[in-house]
Amino acid sequence: MPVLPIAKLGNPVLRKVAARVDPRDIRTKEFQQLIDDMFETMLEEPGIGLAAPQVSQSIQLVVMGCEGEGGFPTTTLINPTIVYYGPQQVDNWEGCLSVDGFRGKVTRPAVVRVQAFDRDGTSIDVEADGLYAVCIQHEMDHLIGKVFLDRMTDLSTLTQLSEFEKFWRKEPTPVI
Ligand code: ZN
């Protein structure tokens, strides 16, 4: 299973709206292989989430997972739709495998509910909070051509990694 090259900021594929996946394709060998390769790439980087446009596939597929306390289950979302946003907004530091060396604070709804197909082609309905909710929203932004920088309302928190380690590290940092 190969590790796939990551498209970096400036690559036009990151700015495209991703196409819906034909549900009949989900169980094909090629599609299952792509999911496996994306998980391997995510773990190798390492990150806690990866969207297909980040590996130059402009389709509505994201993978994510984060072990340990505050983590969340291994999840594959195909053609995801957010059907509910909780009323509370929270700030979190975010980073991105397509945006090397930066962290920034993004305000997002604390709770989301998402409907999608999983990797077996089964319909799933997931309510998420905490890091899981952040990751789902960050990854789904990649499917509409957005990166976390577009979601920052206060660019003064944009921080280079070396300074982040020095001044802000104590706060949790998803790299997605
Ligand atoms: Zn990202």
Short mmCIF file of N, CA, C and O in Angstrom, two decimals, residues 26-158:
data_model
loop_
_atom_site.label_atom_id
_atom_site.label_comp_id
_atom_site.label_asym_id
_atom_site.label_seq_id
_atom_site.Cartn_x
_atom_site.Cartn_y
_atom_site.Cartn_z
N ILE A 26 -18.22 2.22 -4.35
CA ILE A 26 -17.58 2.18 -3.03
C ILE A 26 -16.92 0.83 -2.75
O ILE A 26 -15.81 0.77 -2.22
N ARG A 27 -17.59 -0.24 -3.14
CA ARG A 27 -17.06 -1.56 -2.79
C ARG A 27 -16.08 -2.12 -3.83
O ARG A 27 -15.64 -3.26 -3.71
N THR A 28 -15.72 -1.31 -4.82
CA THR A 28 -14.75 -1.80 -5.80
C THR A 28 -13.36 -1.87 -5.17
O THR A 28 -13.06 -1.16 -4.21
N LYS A 29 -12.54 -2.73 -5.76
CA LYS A 29 -11.18 -2.92 -5.25
C LYS A 29 -10.40 -1.61 -5.28
O LYS A 29 -9.67 -1.27 -4.34
N GLU A 30 -10.55 -0.86 -6.37
CA GLU A 30 -9.79 0.39 -6.53
C GLU A 30 -10.16 1.39 -5.44
O GLU A 30 -9.29 2.06 -4.88
N PHE A 31 -11.45 1.50 -5.16
CA PHE A 31 -11.90 2.48 -4.18
C PHE A 31 -11.45 2.08 -2.78
O PHE A 31 -10.99 2.91 -1.99
N GLN A 32 -11.57 0.79 -2.48
CA GLN A 32 -11.14 0.30 -1.16
C GLN A 32 -9.63 0.50 -0.99
O GLN A 32 -9.14 0.82 0.09
N GLN A 33 -8.90 0.32 -2.10
CA GLN A 33 -7.44 0.53 -2.06
C GLN A 33 -7.13 1.99 -1.79
O GLN A 33 -6.21 2.32 -1.01
N LEU A 34 -7.88 2.90 -2.42
CA LEU A 34 -7.67 4.33 -2.19
C LEU A 34 -7.90 4.67 -0.70
O LEU A 34 -7.11 5.41 -0.10
N ILE A 35 -8.96 4.10 -0.11
CA ILE A 35 -9.21 4.34 1.31
C ILE A 35 -8.04 3.85 2.15
O ILE A 35 -7.54 4.56 3.04
N ASP A 36 -7.59 2.63 1.87
CA ASP A 36 -6.45 2.08 2.62
C ASP A 36 -5.22 2.97 2.46
O ASP A 36 -4.50 3.24 3.44
N ASP A 37 -4.97 3.41 1.24
CA ASP A 37 -3.79 4.26 0.98
C ASP A 37 -3.91 5.60 1.71
O ASP A 37 -2.92 6.14 2.21
N MET A 38 -5.13 6.13 1.76
CA MET A 38 -5.32 7.40 2.47
C MET A 38 -5.07 7.24 3.97
O MET A 38 -4.44 8.10 4.60
N PHE A 39 -5.56 6.14 4.54
CA PHE A 39 -5.28 5.92 5.97
C PHE A 39 -3.77 5.77 6.20
O PHE A 39 -3.23 6.32 7.16
N GLU A 40 -3.12 5.04 5.32
CA GLU A 40 -1.67 4.85 5.49
C GLU A 40 -0.94 6.18 5.38
O GLU A 40 -0.02 6.47 6.17
N THR A 41 -1.35 6.99 4.44
CA THR A 41 -0.73 8.31 4.25
C THR A 41 -0.96 9.19 5.48
O THR A 41 -0.04 9.86 5.97
N MET A 42 -2.18 9.17 5.99
CA MET A 42 -2.53 9.97 7.18
C MET A 42 -1.67 9.58 8.37
O MET A 42 -1.14 10.44 9.09
N LEU A 43 -1.51 8.27 8.57
CA LEU A 43 -0.74 7.79 9.73
C LEU A 43 0.75 8.07 9.56
O LEU A 43 1.46 8.33 10.53
N GLU A 44 1.21 8.03 8.32
CA GLU A 44 2.63 8.23 8.04
C GLU A 44 3.04 9.68 8.28
O GLU A 44 4.14 9.96 8.74
N GLU A 45 2.13 10.62 7.99
CA GLU A 45 2.53 12.05 7.99
C GLU A 45 3.09 12.55 9.32
O GLU A 45 4.14 13.22 9.30
N PRO A 46 2.51 12.46 10.52
CA PRO A 46 1.21 11.89 10.81
C PRO A 46 0.16 12.98 10.92
O PRO A 46 0.46 14.14 11.22
N GLY A 47 -1.09 12.58 10.69
CA GLY A 47 -2.22 13.48 10.86
C GLY A 47 -3.37 12.70 11.45
O GLY A 47 -3.27 11.49 11.66
N ILE A 48 -4.48 13.38 11.72
CA ILE A 48 -5.65 12.70 12.27
C ILE A 48 -6.82 12.71 11.29
O ILE A 48 -7.90 12.22 11.59
N GLY A 49 -6.59 13.29 10.11
CA GLY A 49 -7.62 13.28 9.10
C GLY A 49 -7.02 13.60 7.75
O GLY A 49 -5.95 14.23 7.66
N LEU A 50 -7.68 13.13 6.71
CA LEU A 50 -7.19 13.39 5.35
C LEU A 50 -8.39 13.35 4.40
O LEU A 50 -9.23 12.45 4.49
N ALA A 51 -8.46 14.33 3.53
CA ALA A 51 -9.54 14.39 2.53
C ALA A 51 -8.97 14.03 1.17
O ALA A 51 -7.82 14.35 0.86
N ALA A 52 -9.78 13.39 0.34
CA ALA A 52 -9.30 12.91 -0.95
C ALA A 52 -8.66 14.02 -1.81
O ALA A 52 -7.64 13.76 -2.46
N PRO A 53 -9.19 15.25 -1.81
CA PRO A 53 -8.51 16.28 -2.61
C PRO A 53 -7.05 16.51 -2.17
O PRO A 53 -6.23 16.96 -2.98
N GLN A 54 -6.74 16.20 -0.91
CA GLN A 54 -5.36 16.36 -0.44
C GLN A 54 -4.41 15.34 -1.06
O GLN A 54 -3.20 15.49 -0.96
N VAL A 55 -4.97 14.27 -1.63
CA VAL A 55 -4.13 13.34 -2.39
C VAL A 55 -4.52 13.40 -3.87
O VAL A 55 -4.42 12.41 -4.60
N SER A 56 -4.97 14.61 -4.27
CA SER A 56 -5.25 14.93 -5.68
C SER A 56 -6.39 14.11 -6.28
O SER A 56 -6.42 13.90 -7.50
N GLN A 57 -7.32 13.65 -5.44
CA GLN A 57 -8.52 12.98 -5.92
C GLN A 57 -9.70 13.86 -5.55
O GLN A 57 -10.06 13.95 -4.37
N SER A 58 -10.30 14.51 -6.54
CA SER A 58 -11.35 15.49 -6.25
C SER A 58 -12.71 14.80 -6.11
O SER A 58 -13.63 15.00 -6.90
N ILE A 59 -12.82 13.97 -5.07
CA ILE A 59 -14.06 13.24 -4.79
C ILE A 59 -14.39 13.37 -3.31
O ILE A 59 -13.51 13.65 -2.48
N GLN A 60 -15.69 13.15 -2.99
CA GLN A 60 -16.17 13.39 -1.62
C GLN A 60 -15.89 12.19 -0.73
O GLN A 60 -16.79 11.39 -0.41
N LEU A 61 -14.65 12.09 -0.31
CA LEU A 61 -14.19 11.00 0.55
C LEU A 61 -13.22 11.59 1.57
O LEU A 61 -12.29 12.31 1.19
N VAL A 62 -13.45 11.31 2.85
CA VAL A 62 -12.50 11.71 3.89
C VAL A 62 -12.28 10.54 4.85
O VAL A 62 -13.17 9.72 5.06
N VAL A 63 -11.08 10.47 5.40
CA VAL A 63 -10.76 9.47 6.42
C VAL A 63 -10.23 10.21 7.64
O VAL A 63 -9.65 11.29 7.52
N MET A 64 -10.44 9.62 8.82
CA MET A 64 -9.94 10.25 10.03
C MET A 64 -9.87 9.25 11.15
O MET A 64 -10.50 8.18 11.10
N GLY A 65 -9.11 9.59 12.16
CA GLY A 65 -9.02 8.72 13.33
C GLY A 65 -7.98 9.29 14.27
O GLY A 65 -7.01 9.92 13.84
N CYS A 66 -8.21 9.11 15.57
CA CYS A 66 -7.28 9.63 16.56
C CYS A 66 -7.40 8.79 17.83
O CYS A 66 -8.45 8.80 18.48
N GLU A 67 -6.33 8.06 18.13
CA GLU A 67 -6.36 7.20 19.31
C GLU A 67 -6.09 8.01 20.56
O GLU A 67 -5.57 9.12 20.49
N GLY A 68 -6.43 7.42 21.70
CA GLY A 68 -6.08 8.03 22.98
C GLY A 68 -7.16 8.91 23.54
O GLY A 68 -8.24 9.07 22.96
N GLU A 69 -6.82 9.51 24.70
CA GLU A 69 -7.78 10.34 25.40
C GLU A 69 -8.15 11.56 24.55
O GLU A 69 -7.28 12.22 23.98
N GLY A 70 -9.43 11.87 24.48
CA GLY A 70 -9.87 12.99 23.66
C GLY A 70 -9.91 12.67 22.19
O GLY A 70 -10.22 13.53 21.38
N GLY A 71 -9.57 11.42 21.85
CA GLY A 71 -9.55 11.01 20.45
C GLY A 71 -10.93 10.59 19.97
O GLY A 71 -11.94 10.87 20.62
N PHE A 72 -10.96 9.93 18.83
CA PHE A 72 -12.24 9.52 18.26
C PHE A 72 -12.01 8.31 17.36
O PHE A 72 -10.88 8.01 17.00
N PRO A 73 -13.10 7.61 17.01
CA PRO A 73 -12.93 6.36 16.26
C PRO A 73 -12.45 6.57 14.83
O PRO A 73 -12.68 7.64 14.23
N THR A 74 -11.83 5.54 14.30
CA THR A 74 -11.47 5.51 12.89
C THR A 74 -12.75 5.62 12.06
O THR A 74 -13.69 4.85 12.27
N THR A 75 -12.77 6.60 11.16
CA THR A 75 -14.01 6.91 10.46
C THR A 75 -13.72 7.17 8.98
O THR A 75 -12.75 7.85 8.65
N THR A 76 -14.56 6.64 8.12
CA THR A 76 -14.52 6.98 6.70
C THR A 76 -15.87 7.59 6.34
O THR A 76 -16.91 7.01 6.66
N LEU A 77 -15.84 8.76 5.73
CA LEU A 77 -17.08 9.42 5.31
C LEU A 77 -17.06 9.62 3.80
O LEU A 77 -16.12 10.20 3.26
N ILE A 78 -18.11 9.13 3.14
CA ILE A 78 -18.24 9.28 1.69
C ILE A 78 -19.54 10.05 1.43
O ILE A 78 -20.58 9.74 2.02
N ASN A 79 -19.45 11.06 0.56
CA ASN A 79 -20.60 11.95 0.29
C ASN A 79 -21.22 12.48 1.58
O ASN A 79 -22.45 12.42 1.77
N PRO A 80 -20.43 13.01 2.49
CA PRO A 80 -20.99 13.44 3.78
C PRO A 80 -21.80 14.74 3.67
O PRO A 80 -21.50 15.61 2.85
N THR A 81 -22.82 14.82 4.52
CA THR A 81 -23.63 16.05 4.65
C THR A 81 -23.80 16.34 6.13
O THR A 81 -24.16 15.44 6.90
N ILE A 82 -23.55 17.58 6.52
CA ILE A 82 -23.82 17.97 7.90
C ILE A 82 -25.29 18.36 7.99
O ILE A 82 -25.74 19.25 7.28
N VAL A 83 -26.02 17.65 8.86
CA VAL A 83 -27.47 17.87 8.95
C VAL A 83 -27.84 18.66 10.20
O VAL A 83 -29.00 19.06 10.36
N TYR A 84 -26.85 18.89 11.07
CA TYR A 84 -27.14 19.68 12.28
C TYR A 84 -25.86 20.33 12.78
O TYR A 84 -24.81 19.67 12.84
N TYR A 85 -25.94 21.60 13.11
CA TYR A 85 -24.85 22.31 13.80
C TYR A 85 -25.35 22.70 15.18
O TYR A 85 -26.41 23.33 15.29
N GLY A 86 -24.58 22.36 16.22
CA GLY A 86 -24.94 22.79 17.57
C GLY A 86 -24.83 24.30 17.70
O GLY A 86 -24.08 24.94 16.94
N PRO A 87 -25.55 24.88 18.66
CA PRO A 87 -25.57 26.35 18.78
C PRO A 87 -24.27 26.93 19.35
O PRO A 87 -23.97 28.10 19.10
N GLN A 88 -23.51 26.12 20.09
CA GLN A 88 -22.31 26.66 20.74
C GLN A 88 -21.13 26.67 19.77
O GLN A 88 -20.92 25.73 19.00
N GLN A 89 -20.34 27.77 19.83
CA GLN A 89 -19.13 27.88 19.00
C GLN A 89 -17.90 27.71 19.90
O GLN A 89 -17.90 28.21 21.02
N VAL A 90 -16.88 27.05 19.38
CA VAL A 90 -15.65 26.90 20.15
C VAL A 90 -14.43 27.21 19.29
O VAL A 90 -14.44 27.00 18.07
N ASP A 91 -13.38 27.71 19.95
CA ASP A 91 -12.10 27.98 19.28
C ASP A 91 -11.19 26.77 19.43
O ASP A 91 -11.09 26.22 20.52
N ASN A 92 -10.54 26.40 18.36
CA ASN A 92 -9.53 25.34 18.44
C ASN A 92 -8.36 25.69 17.52
O ASN A 92 -8.56 26.28 16.45
N TRP A 93 -7.17 25.29 17.93
CA TRP A 93 -6.01 25.38 17.04
C TRP A 93 -6.16 24.32 15.96
O TRP A 93 -6.50 23.18 16.25
N GLU A 94 -5.89 24.71 14.72
CA GLU A 94 -5.89 23.73 13.64
C GLU A 94 -4.60 23.85 12.84
O GLU A 94 -3.98 24.91 12.77
N GLY A 95 -4.23 22.73 12.27
CA GLY A 95 -3.14 22.69 11.31
C GLY A 95 -3.61 21.83 10.16
O GLY A 95 -4.71 21.28 10.22
N CYS A 96 -2.82 21.71 9.12
CA CYS A 96 -3.29 20.97 7.95
C CYS A 96 -2.09 20.37 7.23
O CYS A 96 -1.07 21.04 7.06
N LEU A 97 -2.22 19.14 6.80
CA LEU A 97 -1.13 18.48 6.09
C LEU A 97 -0.83 19.17 4.75
O LEU A 97 0.24 18.98 4.19
N SER A 98 -1.76 19.98 4.27
CA SER A 98 -1.53 20.72 3.02
C SER A 98 -0.99 22.12 3.25
O SER A 98 -0.71 22.85 2.30
N VAL A 99 -0.88 22.51 4.52
CA VAL A 99 -0.37 23.85 4.87
C VAL A 99 0.78 23.65 5.85
O VAL A 99 0.58 23.63 7.07
N ASP A 100 1.97 23.45 5.33
CA ASP A 100 3.11 23.10 6.18
C ASP A 100 3.47 24.21 7.15
O ASP A 100 3.56 25.38 6.76
N GLY A 101 3.71 23.81 8.39
CA GLY A 101 4.40 24.70 9.32
C GLY A 101 3.57 25.77 9.97
O GLY A 101 4.12 26.66 10.62
N PHE A 102 2.26 25.76 9.82
CA PHE A 102 1.42 26.79 10.44
C PHE A 102 0.32 26.19 11.31
O PHE A 102 -0.18 25.10 11.05
N ARG A 103 -0.03 26.94 12.33
CA ARG A 103 -1.21 26.64 13.13
C ARG A 103 -2.02 27.93 13.22
O ARG A 103 -1.45 29.03 13.18
N GLY A 104 -3.32 27.78 13.37
CA GLY A 104 -4.16 28.97 13.53
C GLY A 104 -5.44 28.60 14.26
O GLY A 104 -5.88 27.45 14.23
N LYS A 105 -6.01 29.59 14.93
CA LYS A 105 -7.25 29.34 15.67
C LYS A 105 -8.47 29.52 14.76
O LYS A 105 -8.56 30.53 14.05
N VAL A 106 -9.35 28.55 14.85
CA VAL A 106 -10.56 28.57 14.04
C VAL A 106 -11.76 28.39 14.98
O VAL A 106 -11.72 27.56 15.88
N THR A 107 -12.78 29.19 14.76
CA THR A 107 -14.02 29.07 15.53
C THR A 107 -15.03 28.27 14.72
O THR A 107 -15.28 28.59 13.55
N ARG A 108 -15.54 27.22 15.35
CA ARG A 108 -16.51 26.38 14.65
C ARG A 108 -17.59 25.92 15.64
O ARG A 108 -17.35 25.93 16.85
N PRO A 109 -18.73 25.45 15.13
CA PRO A 109 -19.72 24.85 16.01
C PRO A 109 -19.12 23.66 16.77
O PRO A 109 -18.34 22.88 16.22
N ALA A 110 -19.48 23.56 18.07
CA ALA A 110 -18.89 22.53 18.92
C ALA A 110 -19.44 21.14 18.64
O ALA A 110 -18.78 20.14 18.91
N VAL A 111 -20.64 21.09 18.10
CA VAL A 111 -21.29 19.80 17.84
C VAL A 111 -21.82 19.79 16.41
O VAL A 111 -22.38 20.79 15.94
N VAL A 112 -21.60 18.68 15.72
CA VAL A 112 -22.22 18.51 14.41
C VAL A 112 -22.80 17.11 14.30
O VAL A 112 -22.35 16.19 14.99
N ARG A 113 -23.79 17.00 13.45
CA ARG A 113 -24.32 15.67 13.12
C ARG A 113 -24.15 15.49 11.62
O ARG A 113 -24.53 16.38 10.83
N VAL A 114 -23.57 14.38 11.22
CA VAL A 114 -23.25 14.18 9.81
C VAL A 114 -23.84 12.86 9.33
O VAL A 114 -23.86 11.87 10.06
N GLN A 115 -24.34 12.89 8.10
CA GLN A 115 -24.81 11.67 7.45
C GLN A 115 -23.93 11.40 6.25
O GLN A 115 -23.52 12.33 5.55
N ALA A 116 -23.61 10.13 6.02
CA ALA A 116 -22.67 9.76 4.96
C ALA A 116 -22.81 8.27 4.68
O ALA A 116 -23.56 7.57 5.35
N PHE A 117 -22.03 7.80 3.71
CA PHE A 117 -21.80 6.37 3.56
C PHE A 117 -20.47 6.04 4.22
O PHE A 117 -19.53 6.84 4.18
N ASP A 118 -20.39 4.85 4.83
CA ASP A 118 -19.10 4.40 5.34
C ASP A 118 -18.38 3.58 4.24
O ASP A 118 -18.87 3.50 3.11
N ARG A 119 -17.27 2.98 4.56
CA ARG A 119 -16.49 2.32 3.52
C ARG A 119 -17.12 1.03 3.00
O ARG A 119 -16.67 0.48 1.99
N ASP A 120 -18.16 0.56 3.69
CA ASP A 120 -18.91 -0.60 3.18
C ASP A 120 -20.09 -0.17 2.33
O ASP A 120 -20.84 -1.00 1.83
N GLY A 121 -20.30 1.15 2.22
CA GLY A 121 -21.45 1.64 1.46
C GLY A 121 -22.71 1.72 2.29
O GLY A 121 -23.81 1.93 1.78
N THR A 122 -22.56 1.54 3.62
CA THR A 122 -23.70 1.61 4.53
C THR A 122 -23.94 3.06 4.94
O THR A 122 -22.98 3.80 5.21
N SER A 123 -25.21 3.46 5.03
CA SER A 123 -25.53 4.81 5.49
C SER A 123 -25.25 4.93 6.98
O SER A 123 -25.65 4.06 7.75
N ILE A 124 -24.56 5.99 7.36
CA ILE A 124 -24.29 6.21 8.78
C ILE A 124 -24.74 7.61 9.17
O ILE A 124 -24.86 8.51 8.32
N ASP A 125 -24.98 7.77 10.44
CA ASP A 125 -25.46 9.03 11.01
C ASP A 125 -24.68 9.22 12.30
O ASP A 125 -24.84 8.44 13.24
N VAL A 126 -23.79 10.21 12.34
CA VAL A 126 -22.86 10.35 13.46
C VAL A 126 -23.02 11.73 14.09
O VAL A 126 -23.02 12.75 13.38
N GLU A 127 -23.17 11.76 15.41
CA GLU A 127 -23.12 13.04 16.12
C GLU A 127 -21.75 13.13 16.78
O GLU A 127 -21.31 12.19 17.43
N ALA A 128 -21.08 14.25 16.60
CA ALA A 128 -19.70 14.39 17.08
C ALA A 128 -19.53 15.69 17.84
O ALA A 128 -20.14 16.70 17.51
N ASP A 129 -18.67 15.64 18.86
CA ASP A 129 -18.26 16.86 19.54
C ASP A 129 -16.75 16.83 19.72
O ASP A 129 -16.08 15.93 19.23
N GLY A 130 -16.21 17.82 20.41
CA GLY A 130 -14.77 17.85 20.68
C GLY A 130 -13.95 17.80 19.40
O GLY A 130 -14.34 18.36 18.36
N LEU A 131 -12.82 17.13 19.49
CA LEU A 131 -11.89 17.04 18.36
C LEU A 131 -12.53 16.37 17.14
O LEU A 131 -12.22 16.71 15.99
N TYR A 132 -13.42 15.43 17.40
CA TYR A 132 -14.10 14.72 16.30
C TYR A 132 -14.89 15.71 15.44
O TYR A 132 -14.83 15.67 14.21
N ALA A 133 -15.61 16.62 16.11
CA ALA A 133 -16.41 17.61 15.39
C ALA A 133 -15.51 18.57 14.61
O ALA A 133 -15.83 18.95 13.47
N VAL A 134 -14.39 18.96 15.20
CA VAL A 134 -13.44 19.84 14.52
C VAL A 134 -12.92 19.16 13.26
O VAL A 134 -12.88 19.73 12.16
N CYS A 135 -12.53 17.89 13.43
CA CYS A 135 -11.93 17.14 12.32
C CYS A 135 -12.94 16.96 11.18
O CYS A 135 -12.60 17.17 10.01
N ILE A 136 -14.16 16.60 11.52
CA ILE A 136 -15.19 16.42 10.48
C ILE A 136 -15.37 17.71 9.69
O ILE A 136 -15.39 17.71 8.46
N GLN A 137 -15.46 18.83 10.39
CA GLN A 137 -15.70 20.10 9.69
C GLN A 137 -14.49 20.52 8.86
O GLN A 137 -14.63 21.02 7.74
N HIS A 138 -13.29 20.31 9.41
CA HIS A 138 -12.07 20.66 8.68
C HIS A 138 -11.97 19.81 7.40
O HIS A 138 -11.70 20.35 6.31
N GLU A 139 -12.19 18.51 7.54
CA GLU A 139 -12.07 17.63 6.37
C GLU A 139 -13.15 17.92 5.34
O GLU A 139 -12.91 17.90 4.14
N MET A 140 -14.37 18.18 5.80
CA MET A 140 -15.45 18.45 4.85
C MET A 140 -15.23 19.78 4.14
O MET A 140 -15.65 19.94 2.99
N ASP A 141 -14.56 20.72 4.77
CA ASP A 141 -14.18 21.96 4.08
C ASP A 141 -13.32 21.65 2.86
O ASP A 141 -13.43 22.32 1.82
N HIS A 142 -12.44 20.66 2.98
CA HIS A 142 -11.59 20.30 1.83
C HIS A 142 -12.43 19.86 0.63
O HIS A 142 -11.98 19.97 -0.51
N LEU A 143 -13.63 19.36 0.89
CA LEU A 143 -14.48 18.88 -0.20
C LEU A 143 -15.18 20.01 -0.93
O LEU A 143 -15.74 19.81 -2.01
N ILE A 144 -15.13 21.21 -0.35
CA ILE A 144 -15.71 22.37 -1.05
C ILE A 144 -14.62 23.41 -1.37
O ILE A 144 -14.90 24.59 -1.55
N GLY A 145 -13.38 22.94 -1.40
CA GLY A 145 -12.28 23.81 -1.84
C GLY A 145 -11.82 24.81 -0.81
O GLY A 145 -11.20 25.82 -1.15
N LYS A 146 -12.11 24.52 0.46
CA LYS A 146 -11.69 25.45 1.52
C LYS A 146 -10.62 24.82 2.41
O LYS A 146 -10.61 23.62 2.65
N VAL A 147 -9.72 25.69 2.94
CA VAL A 147 -8.75 25.25 3.94
C VAL A 147 -8.99 26.06 5.21
O VAL A 147 -9.73 27.05 5.19
N PHE A 148 -8.35 25.65 6.31
CA PHE A 148 -8.68 26.28 7.60
C PHE A 148 -8.37 27.78 7.61
O PHE A 148 -9.01 28.55 8.33
N LEU A 149 -7.41 28.19 6.77
CA LEU A 149 -7.07 29.62 6.72
C LEU A 149 -8.29 30.45 6.30
O LEU A 149 -8.48 31.57 6.77
N ASP A 150 -9.11 29.88 5.43
CA ASP A 150 -10.32 30.60 4.98
C ASP A 150 -11.33 30.76 6.10
O ASP A 150 -12.20 31.63 6.01
N ARG A 151 -11.23 29.92 7.11
CA ARG A 151 -12.19 29.94 8.22
C ARG A 151 -11.71 30.79 9.39
O ARG A 151 -12.45 30.99 10.36
N MET A 152 -10.46 31.26 9.33
CA MET A 152 -9.94 32.06 10.43
C MET A 152 -10.54 33.46 10.38
O MET A 152 -10.49 34.13 9.35
N THR A 153 -11.12 33.88 11.50
CA THR A 153 -11.69 35.23 11.53
C THR A 153 -10.68 36.21 12.09
O THR A 153 -10.85 37.42 11.96
N ASP A 154 -9.63 35.69 12.75
CA ASP A 154 -8.61 36.56 13.34
C ASP A 154 -7.23 36.02 12.95
O ASP A 154 -6.71 35.10 13.57
N LEU A 155 -6.67 36.60 11.90
CA LEU A 155 -5.39 36.09 11.39
C LEU A 155 -4.22 36.36 12.34
O LEU A 155 -3.12 35.86 12.14
N SER A 156 -4.47 37.14 13.40
CA SER A 156 -3.37 37.41 14.34
C SER A 156 -2.96 36.15 15.11
O SER A 156 -1.90 36.12 15.72
N THR A 157 -3.79 35.11 15.07
CA THR A 157 -3.38 33.86 15.75
C THR A 157 -2.56 32.96 14.81
O THR A 157 -2.06 31.92 15.24
N LEU A 158 -2.43 33.33 13.55
CA LEU A 158 -1.65 32.49 12.63
C LEU A 158 -0.21 32.42 13.13
O LEU A 158 0.43 33.44 13.35
#
